[in-house]
Short mmCIF file of C-alpha atoms in Angstrom, two decimals:
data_model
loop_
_atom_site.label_atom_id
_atom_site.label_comp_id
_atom_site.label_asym_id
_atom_site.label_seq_id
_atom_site.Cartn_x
_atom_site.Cartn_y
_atom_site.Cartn_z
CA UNK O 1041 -17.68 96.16 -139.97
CA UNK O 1042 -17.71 93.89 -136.99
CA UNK O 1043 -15.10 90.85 -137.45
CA UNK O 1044 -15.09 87.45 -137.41
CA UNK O 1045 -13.81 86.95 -133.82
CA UNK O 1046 -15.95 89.52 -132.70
CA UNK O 1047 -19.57 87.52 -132.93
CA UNK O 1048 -18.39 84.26 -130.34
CA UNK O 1049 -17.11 87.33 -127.85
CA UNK O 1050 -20.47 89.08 -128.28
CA UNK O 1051 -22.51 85.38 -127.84
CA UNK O 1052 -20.49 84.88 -124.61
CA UNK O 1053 -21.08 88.15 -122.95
CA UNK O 1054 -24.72 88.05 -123.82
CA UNK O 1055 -24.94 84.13 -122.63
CA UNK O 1056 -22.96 85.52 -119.61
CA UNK O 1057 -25.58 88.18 -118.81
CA UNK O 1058 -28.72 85.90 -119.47
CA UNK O 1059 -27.17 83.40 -117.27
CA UNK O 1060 -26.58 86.51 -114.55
CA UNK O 1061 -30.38 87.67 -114.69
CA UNK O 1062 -31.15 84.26 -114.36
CA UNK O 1063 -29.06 82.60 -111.34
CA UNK O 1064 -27.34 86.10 -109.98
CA UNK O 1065 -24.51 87.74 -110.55
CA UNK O 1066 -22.55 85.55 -108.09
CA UNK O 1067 -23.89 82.15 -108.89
CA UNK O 1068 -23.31 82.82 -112.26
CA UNK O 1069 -19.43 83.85 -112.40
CA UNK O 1070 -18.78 81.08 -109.94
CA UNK O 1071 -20.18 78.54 -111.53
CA UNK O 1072 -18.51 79.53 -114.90
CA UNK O 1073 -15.18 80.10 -113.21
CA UNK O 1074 -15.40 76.65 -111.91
CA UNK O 1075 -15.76 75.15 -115.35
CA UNK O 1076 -13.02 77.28 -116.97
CA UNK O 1077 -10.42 76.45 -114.32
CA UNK O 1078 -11.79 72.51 -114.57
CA UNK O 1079 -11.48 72.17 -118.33
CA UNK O 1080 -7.66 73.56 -117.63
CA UNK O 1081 -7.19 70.67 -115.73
CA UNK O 1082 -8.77 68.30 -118.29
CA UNK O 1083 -6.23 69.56 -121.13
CA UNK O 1084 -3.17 69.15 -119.14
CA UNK O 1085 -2.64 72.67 -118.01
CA UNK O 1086 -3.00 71.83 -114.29
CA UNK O 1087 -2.23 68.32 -113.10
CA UNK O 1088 -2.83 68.62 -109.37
CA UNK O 1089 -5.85 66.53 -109.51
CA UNK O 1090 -6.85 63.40 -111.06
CA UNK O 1091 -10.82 62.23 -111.79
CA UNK O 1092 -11.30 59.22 -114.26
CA UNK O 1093 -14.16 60.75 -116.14
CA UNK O 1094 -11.72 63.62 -116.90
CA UNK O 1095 -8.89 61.21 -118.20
CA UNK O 1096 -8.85 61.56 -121.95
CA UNK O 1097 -7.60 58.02 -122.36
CA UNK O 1098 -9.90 56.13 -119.97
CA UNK O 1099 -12.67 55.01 -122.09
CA UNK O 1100 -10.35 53.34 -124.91
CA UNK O 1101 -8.17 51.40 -122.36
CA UNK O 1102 -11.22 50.34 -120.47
CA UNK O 1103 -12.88 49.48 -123.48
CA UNK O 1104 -9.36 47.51 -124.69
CA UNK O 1105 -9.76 45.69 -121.19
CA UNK O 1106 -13.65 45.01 -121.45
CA UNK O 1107 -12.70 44.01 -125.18
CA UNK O 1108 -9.83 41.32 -124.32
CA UNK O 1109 -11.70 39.98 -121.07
CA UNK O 1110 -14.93 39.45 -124.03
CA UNK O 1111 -17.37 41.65 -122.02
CA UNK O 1112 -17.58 44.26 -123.95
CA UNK O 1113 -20.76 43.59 -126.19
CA UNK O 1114 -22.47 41.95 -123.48
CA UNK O 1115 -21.87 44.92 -121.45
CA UNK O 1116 -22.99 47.36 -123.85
CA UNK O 1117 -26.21 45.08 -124.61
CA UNK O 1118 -26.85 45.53 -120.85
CA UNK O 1119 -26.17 49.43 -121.25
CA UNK O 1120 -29.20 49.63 -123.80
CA UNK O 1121 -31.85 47.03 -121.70
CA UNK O 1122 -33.64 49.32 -119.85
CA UNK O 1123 -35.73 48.62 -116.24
CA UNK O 1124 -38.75 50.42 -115.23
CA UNK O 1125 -38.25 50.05 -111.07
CA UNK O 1126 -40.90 51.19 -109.02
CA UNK O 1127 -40.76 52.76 -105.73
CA UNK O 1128 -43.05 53.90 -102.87
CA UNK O 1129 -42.68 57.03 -100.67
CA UNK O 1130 -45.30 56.27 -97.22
CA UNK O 1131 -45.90 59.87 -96.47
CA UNK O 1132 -48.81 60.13 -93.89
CA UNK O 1133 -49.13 63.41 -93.96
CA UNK O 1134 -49.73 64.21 -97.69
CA UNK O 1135 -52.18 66.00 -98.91
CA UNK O 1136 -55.05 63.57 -100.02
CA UNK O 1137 -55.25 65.29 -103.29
CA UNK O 1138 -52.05 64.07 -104.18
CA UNK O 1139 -52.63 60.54 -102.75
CA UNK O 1140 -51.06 58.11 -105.89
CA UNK O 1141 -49.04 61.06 -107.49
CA UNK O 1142 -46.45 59.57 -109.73
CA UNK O 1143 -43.32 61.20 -110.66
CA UNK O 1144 -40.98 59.91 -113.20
CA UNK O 1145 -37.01 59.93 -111.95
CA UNK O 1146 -34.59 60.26 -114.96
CA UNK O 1147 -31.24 60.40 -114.04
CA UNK O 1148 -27.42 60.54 -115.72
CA UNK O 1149 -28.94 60.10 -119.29
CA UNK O 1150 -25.22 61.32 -120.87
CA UNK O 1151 -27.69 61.71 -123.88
CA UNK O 1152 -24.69 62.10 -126.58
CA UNK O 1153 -22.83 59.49 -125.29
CA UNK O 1154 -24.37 56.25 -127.01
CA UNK O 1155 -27.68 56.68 -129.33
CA UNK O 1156 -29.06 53.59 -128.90
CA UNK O 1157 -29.10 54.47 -125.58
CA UNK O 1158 -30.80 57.34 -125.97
CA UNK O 1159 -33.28 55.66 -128.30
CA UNK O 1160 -33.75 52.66 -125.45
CA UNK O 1161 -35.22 55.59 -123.51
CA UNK O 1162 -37.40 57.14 -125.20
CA UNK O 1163 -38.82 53.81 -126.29
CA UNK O 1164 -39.22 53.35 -122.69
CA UNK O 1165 -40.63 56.44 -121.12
CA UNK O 1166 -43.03 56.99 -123.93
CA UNK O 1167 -46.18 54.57 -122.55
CA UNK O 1168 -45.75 55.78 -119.05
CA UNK O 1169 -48.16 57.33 -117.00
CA UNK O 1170 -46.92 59.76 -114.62
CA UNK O 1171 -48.38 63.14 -113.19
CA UNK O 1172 -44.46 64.76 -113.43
CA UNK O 1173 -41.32 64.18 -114.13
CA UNK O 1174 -37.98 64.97 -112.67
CA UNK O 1175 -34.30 64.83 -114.20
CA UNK O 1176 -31.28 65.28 -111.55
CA UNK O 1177 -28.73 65.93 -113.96
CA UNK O 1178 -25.11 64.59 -116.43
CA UNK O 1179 -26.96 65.08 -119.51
CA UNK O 1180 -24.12 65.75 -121.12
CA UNK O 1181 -21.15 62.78 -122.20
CA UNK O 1182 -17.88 64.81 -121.29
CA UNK O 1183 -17.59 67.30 -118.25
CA UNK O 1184 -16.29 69.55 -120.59
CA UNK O 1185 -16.41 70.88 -123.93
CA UNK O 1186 -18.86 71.43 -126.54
CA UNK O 1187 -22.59 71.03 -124.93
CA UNK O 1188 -24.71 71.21 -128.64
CA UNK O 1189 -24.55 67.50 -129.14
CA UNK O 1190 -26.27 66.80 -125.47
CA UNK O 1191 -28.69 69.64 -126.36
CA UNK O 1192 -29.65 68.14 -129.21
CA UNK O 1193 -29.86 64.69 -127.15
CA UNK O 1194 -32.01 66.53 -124.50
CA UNK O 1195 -34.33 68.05 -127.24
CA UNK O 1196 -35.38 64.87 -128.51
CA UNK O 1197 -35.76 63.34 -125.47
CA UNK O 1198 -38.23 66.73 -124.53
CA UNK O 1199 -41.08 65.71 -127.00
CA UNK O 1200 -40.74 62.29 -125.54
CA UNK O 1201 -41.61 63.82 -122.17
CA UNK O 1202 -45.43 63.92 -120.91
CA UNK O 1203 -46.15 67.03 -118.98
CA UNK O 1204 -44.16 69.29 -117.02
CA UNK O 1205 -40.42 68.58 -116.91
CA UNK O 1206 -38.23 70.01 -113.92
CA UNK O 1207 -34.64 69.57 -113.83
CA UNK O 1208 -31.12 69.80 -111.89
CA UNK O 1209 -28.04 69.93 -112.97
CA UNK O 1210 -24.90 67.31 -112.21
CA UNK O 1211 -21.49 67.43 -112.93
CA UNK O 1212 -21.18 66.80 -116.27
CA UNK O 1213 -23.64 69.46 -116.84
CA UNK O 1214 -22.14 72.86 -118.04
CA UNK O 1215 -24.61 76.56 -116.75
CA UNK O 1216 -24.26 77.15 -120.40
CA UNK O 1217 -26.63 74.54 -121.15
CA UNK O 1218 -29.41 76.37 -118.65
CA UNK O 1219 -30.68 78.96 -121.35
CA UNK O 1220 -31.50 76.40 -124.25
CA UNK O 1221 -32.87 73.71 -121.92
CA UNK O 1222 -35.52 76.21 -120.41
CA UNK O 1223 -36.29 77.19 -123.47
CA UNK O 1224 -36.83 73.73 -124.61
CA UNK O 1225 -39.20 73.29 -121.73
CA UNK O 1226 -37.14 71.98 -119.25
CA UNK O 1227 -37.42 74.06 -115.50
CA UNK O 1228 -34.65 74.07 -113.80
CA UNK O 1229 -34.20 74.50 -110.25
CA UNK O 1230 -31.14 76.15 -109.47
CA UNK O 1231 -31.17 76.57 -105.42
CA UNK O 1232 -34.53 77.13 -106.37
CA UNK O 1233 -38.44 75.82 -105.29
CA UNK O 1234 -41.43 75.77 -106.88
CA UNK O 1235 -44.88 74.65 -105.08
CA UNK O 1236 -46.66 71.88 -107.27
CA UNK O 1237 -50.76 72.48 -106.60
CA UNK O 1238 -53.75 70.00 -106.99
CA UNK O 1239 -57.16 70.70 -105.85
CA UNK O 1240 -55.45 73.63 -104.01
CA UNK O 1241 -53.09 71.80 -101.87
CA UNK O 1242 -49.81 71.91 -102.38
CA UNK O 1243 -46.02 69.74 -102.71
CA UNK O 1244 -43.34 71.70 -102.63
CA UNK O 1245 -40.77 70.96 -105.47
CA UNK O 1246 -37.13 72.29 -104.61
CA UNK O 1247 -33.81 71.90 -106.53
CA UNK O 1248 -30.15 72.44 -105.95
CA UNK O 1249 -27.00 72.89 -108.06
CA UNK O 1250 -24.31 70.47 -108.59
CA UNK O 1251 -23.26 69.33 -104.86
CA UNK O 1252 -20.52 66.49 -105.82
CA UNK O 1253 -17.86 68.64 -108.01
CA UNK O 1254 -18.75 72.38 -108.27
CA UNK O 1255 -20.85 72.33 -105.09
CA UNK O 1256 -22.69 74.97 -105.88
CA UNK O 1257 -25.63 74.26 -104.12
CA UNK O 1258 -28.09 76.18 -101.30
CA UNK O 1259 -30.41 74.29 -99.18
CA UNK O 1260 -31.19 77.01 -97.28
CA UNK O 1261 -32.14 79.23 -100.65
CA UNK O 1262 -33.86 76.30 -101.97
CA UNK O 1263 -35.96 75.37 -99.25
CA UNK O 1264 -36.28 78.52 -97.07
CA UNK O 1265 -39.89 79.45 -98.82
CA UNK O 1266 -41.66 75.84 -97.46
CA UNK O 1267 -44.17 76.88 -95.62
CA UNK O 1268 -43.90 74.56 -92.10
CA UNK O 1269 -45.59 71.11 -92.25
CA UNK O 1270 -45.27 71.43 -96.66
CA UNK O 1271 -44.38 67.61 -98.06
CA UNK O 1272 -41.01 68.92 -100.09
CA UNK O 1273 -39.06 66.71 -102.36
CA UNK O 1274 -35.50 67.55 -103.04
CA UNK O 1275 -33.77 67.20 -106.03
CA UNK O 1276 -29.97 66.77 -105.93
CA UNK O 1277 -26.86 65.20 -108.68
CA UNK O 1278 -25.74 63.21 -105.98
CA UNK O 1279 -26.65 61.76 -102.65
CA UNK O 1280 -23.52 63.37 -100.84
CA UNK O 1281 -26.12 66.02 -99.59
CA UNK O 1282 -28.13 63.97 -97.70
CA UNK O 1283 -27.26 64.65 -94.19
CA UNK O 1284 -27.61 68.10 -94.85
CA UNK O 1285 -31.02 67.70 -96.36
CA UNK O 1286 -32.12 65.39 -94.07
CA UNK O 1287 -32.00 68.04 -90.65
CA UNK O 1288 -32.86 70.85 -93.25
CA UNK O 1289 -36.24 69.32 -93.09
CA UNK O 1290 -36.59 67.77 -96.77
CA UNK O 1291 -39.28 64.82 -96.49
CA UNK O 1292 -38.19 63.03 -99.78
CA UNK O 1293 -34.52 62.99 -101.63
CA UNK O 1294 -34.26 62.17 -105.26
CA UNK O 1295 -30.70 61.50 -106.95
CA UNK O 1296 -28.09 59.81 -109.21
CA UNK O 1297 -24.67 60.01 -110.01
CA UNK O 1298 -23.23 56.80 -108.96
CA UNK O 1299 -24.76 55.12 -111.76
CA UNK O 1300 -24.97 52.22 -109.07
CA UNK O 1301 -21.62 51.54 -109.88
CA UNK O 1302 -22.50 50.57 -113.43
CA UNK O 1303 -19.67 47.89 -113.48
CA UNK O 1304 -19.81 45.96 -110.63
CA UNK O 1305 -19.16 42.52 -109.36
CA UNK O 1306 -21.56 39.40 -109.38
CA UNK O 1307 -24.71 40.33 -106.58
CA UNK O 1308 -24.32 43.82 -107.80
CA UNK O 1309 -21.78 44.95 -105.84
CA UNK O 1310 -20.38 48.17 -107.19
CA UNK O 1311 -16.72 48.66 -107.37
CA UNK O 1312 -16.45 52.10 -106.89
CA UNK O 1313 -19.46 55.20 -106.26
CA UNK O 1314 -17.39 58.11 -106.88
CA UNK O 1315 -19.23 59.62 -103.93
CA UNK O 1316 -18.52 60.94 -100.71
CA UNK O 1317 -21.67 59.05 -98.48
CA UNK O 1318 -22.55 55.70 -97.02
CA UNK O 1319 -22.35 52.78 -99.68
CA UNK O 1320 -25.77 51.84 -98.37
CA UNK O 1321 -26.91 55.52 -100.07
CA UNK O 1322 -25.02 53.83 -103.48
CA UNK O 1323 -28.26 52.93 -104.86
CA UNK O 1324 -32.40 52.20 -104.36
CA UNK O 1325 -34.53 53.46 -101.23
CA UNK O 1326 -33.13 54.43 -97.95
CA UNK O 1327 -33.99 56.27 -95.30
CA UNK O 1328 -32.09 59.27 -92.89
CA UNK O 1329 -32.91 61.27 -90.03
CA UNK O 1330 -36.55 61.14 -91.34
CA UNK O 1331 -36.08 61.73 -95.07
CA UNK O 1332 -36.34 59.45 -97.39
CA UNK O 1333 -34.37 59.36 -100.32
CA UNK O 1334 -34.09 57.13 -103.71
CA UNK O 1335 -30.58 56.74 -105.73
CA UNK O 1336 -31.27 56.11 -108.73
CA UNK O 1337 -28.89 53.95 -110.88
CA UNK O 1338 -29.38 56.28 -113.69
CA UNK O 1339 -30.67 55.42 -117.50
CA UNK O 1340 -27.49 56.25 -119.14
CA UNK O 1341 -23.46 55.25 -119.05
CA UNK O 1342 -20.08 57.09 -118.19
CA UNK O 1343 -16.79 56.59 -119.54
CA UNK O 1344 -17.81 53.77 -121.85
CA UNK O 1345 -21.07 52.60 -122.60
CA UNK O 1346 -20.91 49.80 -120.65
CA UNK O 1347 -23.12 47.84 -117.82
CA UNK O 1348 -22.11 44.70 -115.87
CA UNK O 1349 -24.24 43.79 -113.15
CA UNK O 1350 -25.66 46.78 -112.73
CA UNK O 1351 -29.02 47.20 -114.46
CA UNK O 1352 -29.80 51.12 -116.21
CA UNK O 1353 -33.71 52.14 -114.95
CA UNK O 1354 -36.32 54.69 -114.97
CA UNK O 1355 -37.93 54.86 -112.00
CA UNK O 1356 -42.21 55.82 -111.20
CA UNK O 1357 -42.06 56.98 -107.81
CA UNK O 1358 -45.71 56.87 -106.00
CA UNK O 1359 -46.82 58.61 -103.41
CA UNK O 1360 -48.85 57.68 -100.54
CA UNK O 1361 -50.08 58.19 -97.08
CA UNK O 1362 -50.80 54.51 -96.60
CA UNK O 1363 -48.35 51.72 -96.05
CA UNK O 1364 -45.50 51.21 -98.61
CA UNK O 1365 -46.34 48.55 -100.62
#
């Protein structure tokens, strides 16, 4: 008779192999060696490195400070009072069939981390109109532990979700959630690309790995495939890629991660990105070598569920080959 201990071993090894067949043998054990060293760190085994999202004690004293300076509910009322911002790639050499094409941009949803939240948007995504929608990753509240409570998060969120779905993940994100959110219905584009079609012509949909903590991710496997002259859209965590996208070829860059700041001084003025790129990149439109990319703020909160200054969205981008409007 098999024991007790024995059935999580045997789940491991078989999510382990699933998760080989799917990324590669390589991919796979680094990107789960990554996490297993990284959740060392969290629980005090390792101290040679120090990230705030990682501090066990962060969101109470930040709270305690937010609490005592009296922004705390107003900051969590702002967490929950979602935008809907609207943005326009030019693109003069799309195909016409895709002329208008509107893709919905969810980004660092942290779906277990506050259910009001969570509830704010699906409330909001749900009379939408959009051709396809795009998620660039931190589903998940923690960057480590326990992933069923942002599945579960994710699931709901799934029926909420017109159409096909196509995904990244960030770095809250954990491989282990890749199985159960493709089975939900989620595609996810690990270093991966996948040509969208209408009226047979064709956009060319490609997605990377975490870039900002595992870096994990492969341009050149990603985007190696688009034929030349293809419109591609990248989707990446964070906009620390973008130089590298940008002479890789990518017409249009979708991200998140900095959450805009999410707390930030009067004007909007972030206090920190936790990003390695231009603070110009921080958040909205901008434009590189060519490409152009959108940061999103992100629909959801880190560390506490908090917002000062610093609006959550969803974002309808539209595409077009005439002016920007």
């Amino acid at each position: 008779m098999n024991s007790p201990a024995r059935k999580p071993e045997r789940q491991d090894e078989l999510l382990d192999y699933r998760l080989s067949l799917r990324l590669g043998p390589v991919h796979a054990r680094q990107r789960l060696g990554i996490e297993r060293e990284a959740e060392a760190k969290v629980f005090g085994r390792d101290r040679s490195s120090f990230h705030l999202e990682n501090l066990t004690s962060a969101p109470g004293f930040i709270r305690f400070c937010l609490r005592i300076s009296g922004l705390l509910g107003r900051g969590q009322a702002n967490s929950r009072r979602l935008d809907t911002a609207h943005n326009y790639f030019h693109l003069p050499d799309l195909p016409a069939s895709f002329e208008g094409f509107r893709i919905l941009h969810l980004t660092d949803l942290h779906v277990d981390m506050d259910e009001a939240n969570l509830q704010s948007v699906i409330r909001k995504i749900s009379p939408l109109d959009y051709d396809l929608c795009v998620l660039t990753g931190d589903y998940r509240k923690q960057t480590w532990g326990p992933v069923e409570a942002a599945l579960e998060g994710m699931a709901r969120l799934r029926d909420a979700i017109k159409g096909p779905a196509y995904a990244v993940l960030g770095n809250h994100d954990s491989v282990r959630m890749v199985p159960a959110l493709e089975d939900m219905g989620y595609a996810l584009l690990m270093n991966e690309m996948v040509p969208i079609e209408r009226s047979g012509e064709h956009l060319y949909l490609a997605g990377v790995d975490d870039p900002h903590f595992y870096k994990v991710h492969n341009l050149h496997r990603a985007g190696d495939d688009i034929p030349p002259g293809g419109i591609s859209l990248l989707l990446s965590h964070s906009p620390e890629i973008w130089r590298e996208a940008s002479h890789a070829g990518y017409d249009m860059f979708l991200c998140g991660h900095t959450h805009g700041g999410q707390i930030c001084l009067p004007g909007g003025i972030p206090l920190t990105l936790d990003a390695d790129c231009p603070r110009h990149l921080g958040r909205g439109y901008w434009r590189a070598n060519g490409m152009q990319g959108y940061t999103s703020p992100g629909a959801g909160t880190s560390v506490v569920n908090v917002r000062l200054n610093c609006p959550p969205e969803v974002t309808i981008h539209t595409l077009s080959r005439g002016p920007s409007q």
